[in-house]
Short mmCIF file of N, CA and C in Angstrom, two decimals:
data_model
loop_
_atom_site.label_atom_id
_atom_site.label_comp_id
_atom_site.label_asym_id
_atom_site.label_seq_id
_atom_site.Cartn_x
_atom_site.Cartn_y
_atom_site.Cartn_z
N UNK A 386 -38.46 6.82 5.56
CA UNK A 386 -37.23 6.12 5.79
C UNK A 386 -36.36 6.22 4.52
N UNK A 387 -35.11 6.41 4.48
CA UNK A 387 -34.33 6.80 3.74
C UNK A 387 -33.08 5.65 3.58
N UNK A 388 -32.81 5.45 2.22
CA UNK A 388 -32.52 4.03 2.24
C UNK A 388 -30.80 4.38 1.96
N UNK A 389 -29.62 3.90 2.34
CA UNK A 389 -28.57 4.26 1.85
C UNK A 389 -27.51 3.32 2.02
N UNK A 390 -26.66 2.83 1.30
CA UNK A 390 -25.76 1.83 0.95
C UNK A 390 -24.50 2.34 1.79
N UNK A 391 -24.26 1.45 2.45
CA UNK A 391 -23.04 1.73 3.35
C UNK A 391 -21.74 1.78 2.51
N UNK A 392 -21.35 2.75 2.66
CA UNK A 392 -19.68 3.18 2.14
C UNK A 392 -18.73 2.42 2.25
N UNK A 393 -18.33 1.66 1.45
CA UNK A 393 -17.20 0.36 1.42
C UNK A 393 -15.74 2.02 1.48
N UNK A 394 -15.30 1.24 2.47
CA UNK A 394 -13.91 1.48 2.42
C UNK A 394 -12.59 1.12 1.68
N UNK A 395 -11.72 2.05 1.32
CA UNK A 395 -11.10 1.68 0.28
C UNK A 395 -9.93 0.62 0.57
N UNK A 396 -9.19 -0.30 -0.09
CA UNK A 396 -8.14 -1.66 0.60
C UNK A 396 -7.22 -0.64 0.16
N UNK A 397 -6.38 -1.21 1.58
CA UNK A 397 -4.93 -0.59 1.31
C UNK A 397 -4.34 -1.77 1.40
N UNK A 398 -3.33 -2.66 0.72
CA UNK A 398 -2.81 -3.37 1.24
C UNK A 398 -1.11 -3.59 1.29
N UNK A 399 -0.43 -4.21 2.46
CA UNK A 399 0.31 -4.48 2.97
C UNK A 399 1.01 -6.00 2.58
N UNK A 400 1.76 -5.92 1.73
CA UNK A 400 3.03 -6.81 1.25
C UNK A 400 3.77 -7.01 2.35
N UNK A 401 3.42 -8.10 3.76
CA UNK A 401 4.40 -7.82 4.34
C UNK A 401 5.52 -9.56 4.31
N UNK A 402 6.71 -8.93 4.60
CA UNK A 402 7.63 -9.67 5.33
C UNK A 402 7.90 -9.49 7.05
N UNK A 403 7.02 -10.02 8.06
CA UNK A 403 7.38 -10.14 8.98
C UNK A 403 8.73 -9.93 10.11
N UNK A 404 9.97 -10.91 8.94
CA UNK A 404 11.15 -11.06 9.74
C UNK A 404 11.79 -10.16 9.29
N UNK A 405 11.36 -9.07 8.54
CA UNK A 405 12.10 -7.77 8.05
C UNK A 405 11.55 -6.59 8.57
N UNK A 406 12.40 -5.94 9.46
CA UNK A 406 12.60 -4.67 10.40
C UNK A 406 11.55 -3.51 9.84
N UNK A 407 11.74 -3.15 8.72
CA UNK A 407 11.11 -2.64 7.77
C UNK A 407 9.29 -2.60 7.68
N UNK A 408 9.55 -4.39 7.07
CA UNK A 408 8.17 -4.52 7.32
C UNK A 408 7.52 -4.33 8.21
N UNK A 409 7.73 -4.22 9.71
CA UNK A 409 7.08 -4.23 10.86
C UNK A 409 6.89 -2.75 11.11
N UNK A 410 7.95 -2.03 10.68
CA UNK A 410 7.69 -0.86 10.89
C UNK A 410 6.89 -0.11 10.14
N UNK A 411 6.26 -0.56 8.39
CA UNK A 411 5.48 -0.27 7.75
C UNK A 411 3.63 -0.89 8.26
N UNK A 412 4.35 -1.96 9.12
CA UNK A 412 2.91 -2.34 9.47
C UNK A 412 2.60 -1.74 10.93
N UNK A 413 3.34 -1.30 11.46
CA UNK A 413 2.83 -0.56 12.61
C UNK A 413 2.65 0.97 12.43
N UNK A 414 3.19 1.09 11.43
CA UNK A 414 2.11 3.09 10.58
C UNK A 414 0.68 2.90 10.63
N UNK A 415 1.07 1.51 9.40
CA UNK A 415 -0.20 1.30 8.74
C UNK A 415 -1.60 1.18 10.16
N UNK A 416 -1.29 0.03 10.94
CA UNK A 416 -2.09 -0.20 11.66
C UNK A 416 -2.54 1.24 12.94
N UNK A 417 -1.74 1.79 13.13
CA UNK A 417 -1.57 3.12 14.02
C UNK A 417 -2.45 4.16 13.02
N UNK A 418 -2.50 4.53 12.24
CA UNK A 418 -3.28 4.94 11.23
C UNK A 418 -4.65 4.61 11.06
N UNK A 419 -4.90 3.18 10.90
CA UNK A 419 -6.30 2.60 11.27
C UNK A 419 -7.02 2.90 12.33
N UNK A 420 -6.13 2.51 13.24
CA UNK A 420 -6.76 2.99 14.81
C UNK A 420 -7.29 4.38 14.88
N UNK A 421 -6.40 5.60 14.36
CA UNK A 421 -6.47 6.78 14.40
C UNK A 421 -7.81 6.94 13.38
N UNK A 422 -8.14 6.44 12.24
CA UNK A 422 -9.03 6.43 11.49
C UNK A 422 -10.48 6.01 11.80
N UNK A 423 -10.24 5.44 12.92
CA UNK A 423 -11.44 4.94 14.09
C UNK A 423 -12.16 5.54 14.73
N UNK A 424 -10.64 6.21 15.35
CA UNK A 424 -11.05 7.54 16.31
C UNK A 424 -12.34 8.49 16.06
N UNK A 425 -12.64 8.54 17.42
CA UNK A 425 -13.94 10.05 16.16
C UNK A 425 -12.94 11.28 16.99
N UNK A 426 -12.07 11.11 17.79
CA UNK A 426 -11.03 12.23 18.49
C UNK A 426 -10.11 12.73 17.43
N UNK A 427 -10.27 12.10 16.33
CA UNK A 427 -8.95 12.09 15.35
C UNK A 427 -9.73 13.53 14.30
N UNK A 428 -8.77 14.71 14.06
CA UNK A 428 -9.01 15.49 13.13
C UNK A 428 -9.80 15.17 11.44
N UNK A 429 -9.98 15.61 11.47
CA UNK A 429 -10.76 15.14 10.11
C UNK A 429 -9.91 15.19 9.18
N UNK A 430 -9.08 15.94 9.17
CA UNK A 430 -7.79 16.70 8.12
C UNK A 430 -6.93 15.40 8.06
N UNK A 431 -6.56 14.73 9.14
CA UNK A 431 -6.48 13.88 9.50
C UNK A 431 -6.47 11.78 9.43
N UNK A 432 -8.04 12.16 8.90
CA UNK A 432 -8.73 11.13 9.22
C UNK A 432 -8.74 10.29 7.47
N UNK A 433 -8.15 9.29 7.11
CA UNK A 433 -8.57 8.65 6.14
C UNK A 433 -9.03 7.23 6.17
N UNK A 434 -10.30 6.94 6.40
CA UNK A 434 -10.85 5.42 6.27
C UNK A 434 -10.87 4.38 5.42
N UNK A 435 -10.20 3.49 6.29
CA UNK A 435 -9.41 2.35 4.69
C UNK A 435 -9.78 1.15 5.31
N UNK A 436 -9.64 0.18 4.88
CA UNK A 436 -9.56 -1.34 5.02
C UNK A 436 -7.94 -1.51 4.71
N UNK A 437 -7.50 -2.41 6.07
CA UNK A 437 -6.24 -2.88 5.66
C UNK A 437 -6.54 -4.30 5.86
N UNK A 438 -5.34 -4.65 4.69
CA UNK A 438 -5.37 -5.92 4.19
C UNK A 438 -4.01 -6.50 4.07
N UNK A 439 -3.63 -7.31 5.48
CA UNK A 439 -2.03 -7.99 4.96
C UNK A 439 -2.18 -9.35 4.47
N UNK A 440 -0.87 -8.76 3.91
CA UNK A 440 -0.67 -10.47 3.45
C UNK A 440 0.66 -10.47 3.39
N UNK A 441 1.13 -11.88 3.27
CA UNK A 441 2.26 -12.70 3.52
C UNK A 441 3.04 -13.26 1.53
N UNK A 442 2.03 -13.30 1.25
CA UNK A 442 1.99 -13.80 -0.57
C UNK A 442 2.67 -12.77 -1.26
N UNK A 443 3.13 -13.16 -2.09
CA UNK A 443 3.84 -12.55 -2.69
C UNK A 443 2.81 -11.81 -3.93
N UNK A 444 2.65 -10.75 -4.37
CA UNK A 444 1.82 -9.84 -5.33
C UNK A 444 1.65 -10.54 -6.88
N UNK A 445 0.43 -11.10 -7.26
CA UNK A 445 0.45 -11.49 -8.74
C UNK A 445 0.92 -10.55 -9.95
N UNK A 446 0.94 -11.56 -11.01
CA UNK A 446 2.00 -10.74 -12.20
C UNK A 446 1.45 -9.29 -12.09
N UNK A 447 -0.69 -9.56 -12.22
CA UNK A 447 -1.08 -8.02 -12.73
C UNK A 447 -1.00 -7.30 -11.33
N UNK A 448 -0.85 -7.74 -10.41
CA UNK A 448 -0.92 -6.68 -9.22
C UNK A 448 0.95 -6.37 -9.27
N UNK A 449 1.83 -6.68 -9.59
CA UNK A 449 2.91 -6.19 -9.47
C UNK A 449 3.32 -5.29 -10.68
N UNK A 450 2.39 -5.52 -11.89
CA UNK A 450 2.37 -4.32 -12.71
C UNK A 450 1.82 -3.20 -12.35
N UNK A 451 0.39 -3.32 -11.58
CA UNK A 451 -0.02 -2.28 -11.26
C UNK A 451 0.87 -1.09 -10.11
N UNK A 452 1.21 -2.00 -9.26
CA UNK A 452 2.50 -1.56 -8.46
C UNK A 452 3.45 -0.77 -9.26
N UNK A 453 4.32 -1.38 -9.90
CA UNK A 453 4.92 -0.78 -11.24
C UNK A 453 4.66 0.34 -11.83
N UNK A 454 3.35 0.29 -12.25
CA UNK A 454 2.82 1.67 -12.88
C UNK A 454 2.37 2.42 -11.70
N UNK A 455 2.18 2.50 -10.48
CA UNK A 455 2.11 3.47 -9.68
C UNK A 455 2.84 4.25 -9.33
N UNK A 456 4.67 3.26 -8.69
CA UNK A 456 5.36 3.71 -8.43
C UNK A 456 5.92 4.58 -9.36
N UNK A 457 6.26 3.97 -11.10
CA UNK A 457 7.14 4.79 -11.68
C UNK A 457 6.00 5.28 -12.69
N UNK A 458 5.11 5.30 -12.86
CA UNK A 458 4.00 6.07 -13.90
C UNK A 458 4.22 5.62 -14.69
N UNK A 459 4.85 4.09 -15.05
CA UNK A 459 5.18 3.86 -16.70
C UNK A 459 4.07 2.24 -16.77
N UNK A 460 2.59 2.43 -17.77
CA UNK A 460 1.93 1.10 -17.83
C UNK A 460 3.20 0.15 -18.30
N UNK A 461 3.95 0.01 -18.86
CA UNK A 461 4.70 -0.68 -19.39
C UNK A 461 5.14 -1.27 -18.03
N UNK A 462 5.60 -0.72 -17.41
CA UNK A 462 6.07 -1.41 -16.17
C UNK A 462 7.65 -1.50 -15.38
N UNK A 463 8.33 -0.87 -16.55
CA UNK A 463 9.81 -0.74 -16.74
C UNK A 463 9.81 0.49 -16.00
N UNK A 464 11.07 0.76 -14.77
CA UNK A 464 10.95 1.76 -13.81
C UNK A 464 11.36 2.17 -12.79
N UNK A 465 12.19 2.97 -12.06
CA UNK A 465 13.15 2.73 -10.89
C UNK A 465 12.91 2.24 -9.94
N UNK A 466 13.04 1.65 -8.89
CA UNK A 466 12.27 1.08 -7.97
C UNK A 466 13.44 0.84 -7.04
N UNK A 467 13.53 0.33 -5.61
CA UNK A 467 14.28 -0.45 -4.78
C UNK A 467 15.47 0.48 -5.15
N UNK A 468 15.48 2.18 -4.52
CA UNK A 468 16.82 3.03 -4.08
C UNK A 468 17.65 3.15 -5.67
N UNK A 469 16.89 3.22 -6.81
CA UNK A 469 17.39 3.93 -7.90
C UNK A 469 17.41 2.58 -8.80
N UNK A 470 17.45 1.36 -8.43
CA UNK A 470 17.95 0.17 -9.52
C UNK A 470 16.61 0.09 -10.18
N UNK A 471 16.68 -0.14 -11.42
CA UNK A 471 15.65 -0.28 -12.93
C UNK A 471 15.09 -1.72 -13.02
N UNK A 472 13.64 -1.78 -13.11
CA UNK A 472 13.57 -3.37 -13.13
C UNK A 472 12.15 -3.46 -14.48
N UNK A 473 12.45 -4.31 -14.73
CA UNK A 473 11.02 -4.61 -15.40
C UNK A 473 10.13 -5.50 -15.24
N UNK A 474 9.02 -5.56 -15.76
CA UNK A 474 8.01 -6.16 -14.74
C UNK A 474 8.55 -8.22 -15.13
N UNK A 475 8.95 -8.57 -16.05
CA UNK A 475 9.50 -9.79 -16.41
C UNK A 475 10.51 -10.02 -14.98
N UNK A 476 11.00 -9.00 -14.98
CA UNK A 476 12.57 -9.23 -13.44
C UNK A 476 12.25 -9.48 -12.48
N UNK A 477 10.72 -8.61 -11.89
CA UNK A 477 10.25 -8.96 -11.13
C UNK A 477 9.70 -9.57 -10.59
N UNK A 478 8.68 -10.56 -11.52
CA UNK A 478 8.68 -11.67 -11.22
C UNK A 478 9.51 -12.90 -11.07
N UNK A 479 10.40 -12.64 -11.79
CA UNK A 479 11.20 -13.81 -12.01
C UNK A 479 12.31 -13.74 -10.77
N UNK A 480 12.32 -12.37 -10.21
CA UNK A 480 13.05 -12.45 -8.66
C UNK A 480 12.24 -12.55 -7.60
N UNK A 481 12.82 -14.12 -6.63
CA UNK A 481 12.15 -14.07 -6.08
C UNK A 481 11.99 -12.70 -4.72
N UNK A 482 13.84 -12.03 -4.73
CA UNK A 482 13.51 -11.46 -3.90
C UNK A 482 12.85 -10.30 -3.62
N UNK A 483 12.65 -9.74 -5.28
CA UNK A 483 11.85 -8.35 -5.30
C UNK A 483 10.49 -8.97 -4.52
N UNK A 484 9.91 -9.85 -4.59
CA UNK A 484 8.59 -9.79 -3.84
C UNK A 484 8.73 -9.21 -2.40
N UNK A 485 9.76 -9.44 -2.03
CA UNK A 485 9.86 -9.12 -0.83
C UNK A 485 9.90 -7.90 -0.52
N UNK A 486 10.50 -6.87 -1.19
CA UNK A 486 10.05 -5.85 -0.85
C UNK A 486 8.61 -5.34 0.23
N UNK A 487 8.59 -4.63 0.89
CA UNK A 487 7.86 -3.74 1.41
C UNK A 487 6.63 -3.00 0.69
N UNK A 488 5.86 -3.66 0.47
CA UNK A 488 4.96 -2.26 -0.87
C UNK A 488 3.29 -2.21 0.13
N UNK A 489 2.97 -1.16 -0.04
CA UNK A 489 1.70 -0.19 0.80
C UNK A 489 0.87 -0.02 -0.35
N UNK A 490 0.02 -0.59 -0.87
CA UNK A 490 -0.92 0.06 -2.27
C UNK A 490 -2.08 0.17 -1.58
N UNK A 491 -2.49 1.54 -2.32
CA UNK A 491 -4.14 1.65 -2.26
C UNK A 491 -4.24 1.74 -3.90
N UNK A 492 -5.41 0.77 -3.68
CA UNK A 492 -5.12 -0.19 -5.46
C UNK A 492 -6.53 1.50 -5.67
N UNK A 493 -7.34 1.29 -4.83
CA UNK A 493 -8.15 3.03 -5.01
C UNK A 493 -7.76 3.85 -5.99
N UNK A 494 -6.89 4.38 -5.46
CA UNK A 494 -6.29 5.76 -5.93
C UNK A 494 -5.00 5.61 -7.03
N UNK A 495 -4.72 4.62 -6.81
CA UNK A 495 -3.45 4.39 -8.00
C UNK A 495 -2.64 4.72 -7.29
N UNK A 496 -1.84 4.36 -5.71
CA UNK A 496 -0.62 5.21 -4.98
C UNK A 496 -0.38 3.37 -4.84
N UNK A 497 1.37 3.87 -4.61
CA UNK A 497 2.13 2.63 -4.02
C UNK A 497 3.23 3.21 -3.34
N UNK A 498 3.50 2.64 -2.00
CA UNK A 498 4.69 2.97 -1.23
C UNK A 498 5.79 1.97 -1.34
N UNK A 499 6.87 1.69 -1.66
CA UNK A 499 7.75 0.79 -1.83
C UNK A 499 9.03 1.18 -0.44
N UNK A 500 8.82 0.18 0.69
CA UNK A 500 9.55 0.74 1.58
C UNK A 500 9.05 0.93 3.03
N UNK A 501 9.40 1.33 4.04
CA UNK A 501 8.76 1.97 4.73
C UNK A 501 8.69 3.17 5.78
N UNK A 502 8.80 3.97 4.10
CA UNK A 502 8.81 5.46 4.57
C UNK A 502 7.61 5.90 5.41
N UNK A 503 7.42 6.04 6.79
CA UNK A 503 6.59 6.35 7.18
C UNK A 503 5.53 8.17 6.92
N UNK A 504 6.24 8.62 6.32
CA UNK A 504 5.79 10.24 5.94
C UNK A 504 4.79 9.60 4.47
N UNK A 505 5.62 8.81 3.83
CA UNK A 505 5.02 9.05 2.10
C UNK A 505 3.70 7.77 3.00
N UNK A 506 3.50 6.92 3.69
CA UNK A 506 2.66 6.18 4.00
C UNK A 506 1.01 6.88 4.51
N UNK A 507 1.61 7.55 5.49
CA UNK A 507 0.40 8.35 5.99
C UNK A 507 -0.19 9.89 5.16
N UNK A 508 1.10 10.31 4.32
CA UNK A 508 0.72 11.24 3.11
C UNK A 508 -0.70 10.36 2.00
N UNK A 509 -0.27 9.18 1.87
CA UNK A 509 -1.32 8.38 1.04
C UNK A 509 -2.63 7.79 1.96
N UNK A 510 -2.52 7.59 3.50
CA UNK A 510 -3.91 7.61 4.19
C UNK A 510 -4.28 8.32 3.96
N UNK A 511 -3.75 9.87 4.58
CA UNK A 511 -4.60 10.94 4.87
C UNK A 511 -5.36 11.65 3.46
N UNK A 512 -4.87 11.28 1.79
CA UNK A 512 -5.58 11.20 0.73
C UNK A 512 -6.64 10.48 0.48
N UNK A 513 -7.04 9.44 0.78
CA UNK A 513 -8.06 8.61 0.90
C UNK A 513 -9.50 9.68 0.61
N UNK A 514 -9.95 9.82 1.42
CA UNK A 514 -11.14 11.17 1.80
C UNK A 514 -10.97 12.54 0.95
N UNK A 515 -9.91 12.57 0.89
CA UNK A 515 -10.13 13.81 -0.06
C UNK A 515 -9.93 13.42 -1.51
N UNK A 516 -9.78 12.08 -2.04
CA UNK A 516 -10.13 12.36 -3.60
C UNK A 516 -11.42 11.92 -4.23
#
């Protein structure tokens, strides 16, 4: 008998705002994606197995740095974000409405989607498995 530790799947999680058009449409990739990730019909090329994780809360200081440094590659945290405007990680907290934003992280791999571009979303599932 051969003993083997079941493969935790990696969290992706979902910053959502509900009453924003956006959000719903980032959470119905996301979740359409899962399903497909279920599938055993689903291509392998295809196929990236994640844990999704929404939430409603707004992202803590260090998870909105990490965000920060995903999106713009800078640890510092200072970085374009939200359609070209510059923020730093002090702004961002201190606004409440940047939380609101839209953001897709797989805290995994170091990727963040800000938005909900559905191409750059499922470009970062379908990475999952292959890194």
């Amino acid at each position: 008998m051969v003993f083997r530790f079941a493969k935790t799947l990696d969290p992706i999680t979902l910053f959502h705002t509900p009453s924003l058009p956006s959000s719903k449409t980032a959470h119905r990739t996301l979740t359409h994606a899962l399903t497909l990730s279920q599938s055993a019909n689903a291509p392998a090329s295809s196929r990236g197995e994640f844990q999704l994780e929404v939430t409603t809360a707004p992202p803590t200081t260090d998870q909105l740095r990490n965000i920060l440094d995903y999106v713009t590659g800078n640890p510092a945290g200072a970085g374009t974000l939200d359609r070209g405007a510059r923020y730093s990680v002090a702004e961002v907290v201190r606004g409440p409405r940047m939380w609101r934003m839209r953001r897709t992280v797989d805290w995994t791999s170091g990727q963040a989607v800000v938005g909900d571009n559905e191409s750059e979303i499922l470009k970062m599932v379908q990475q999952i498995n292959q890194n």
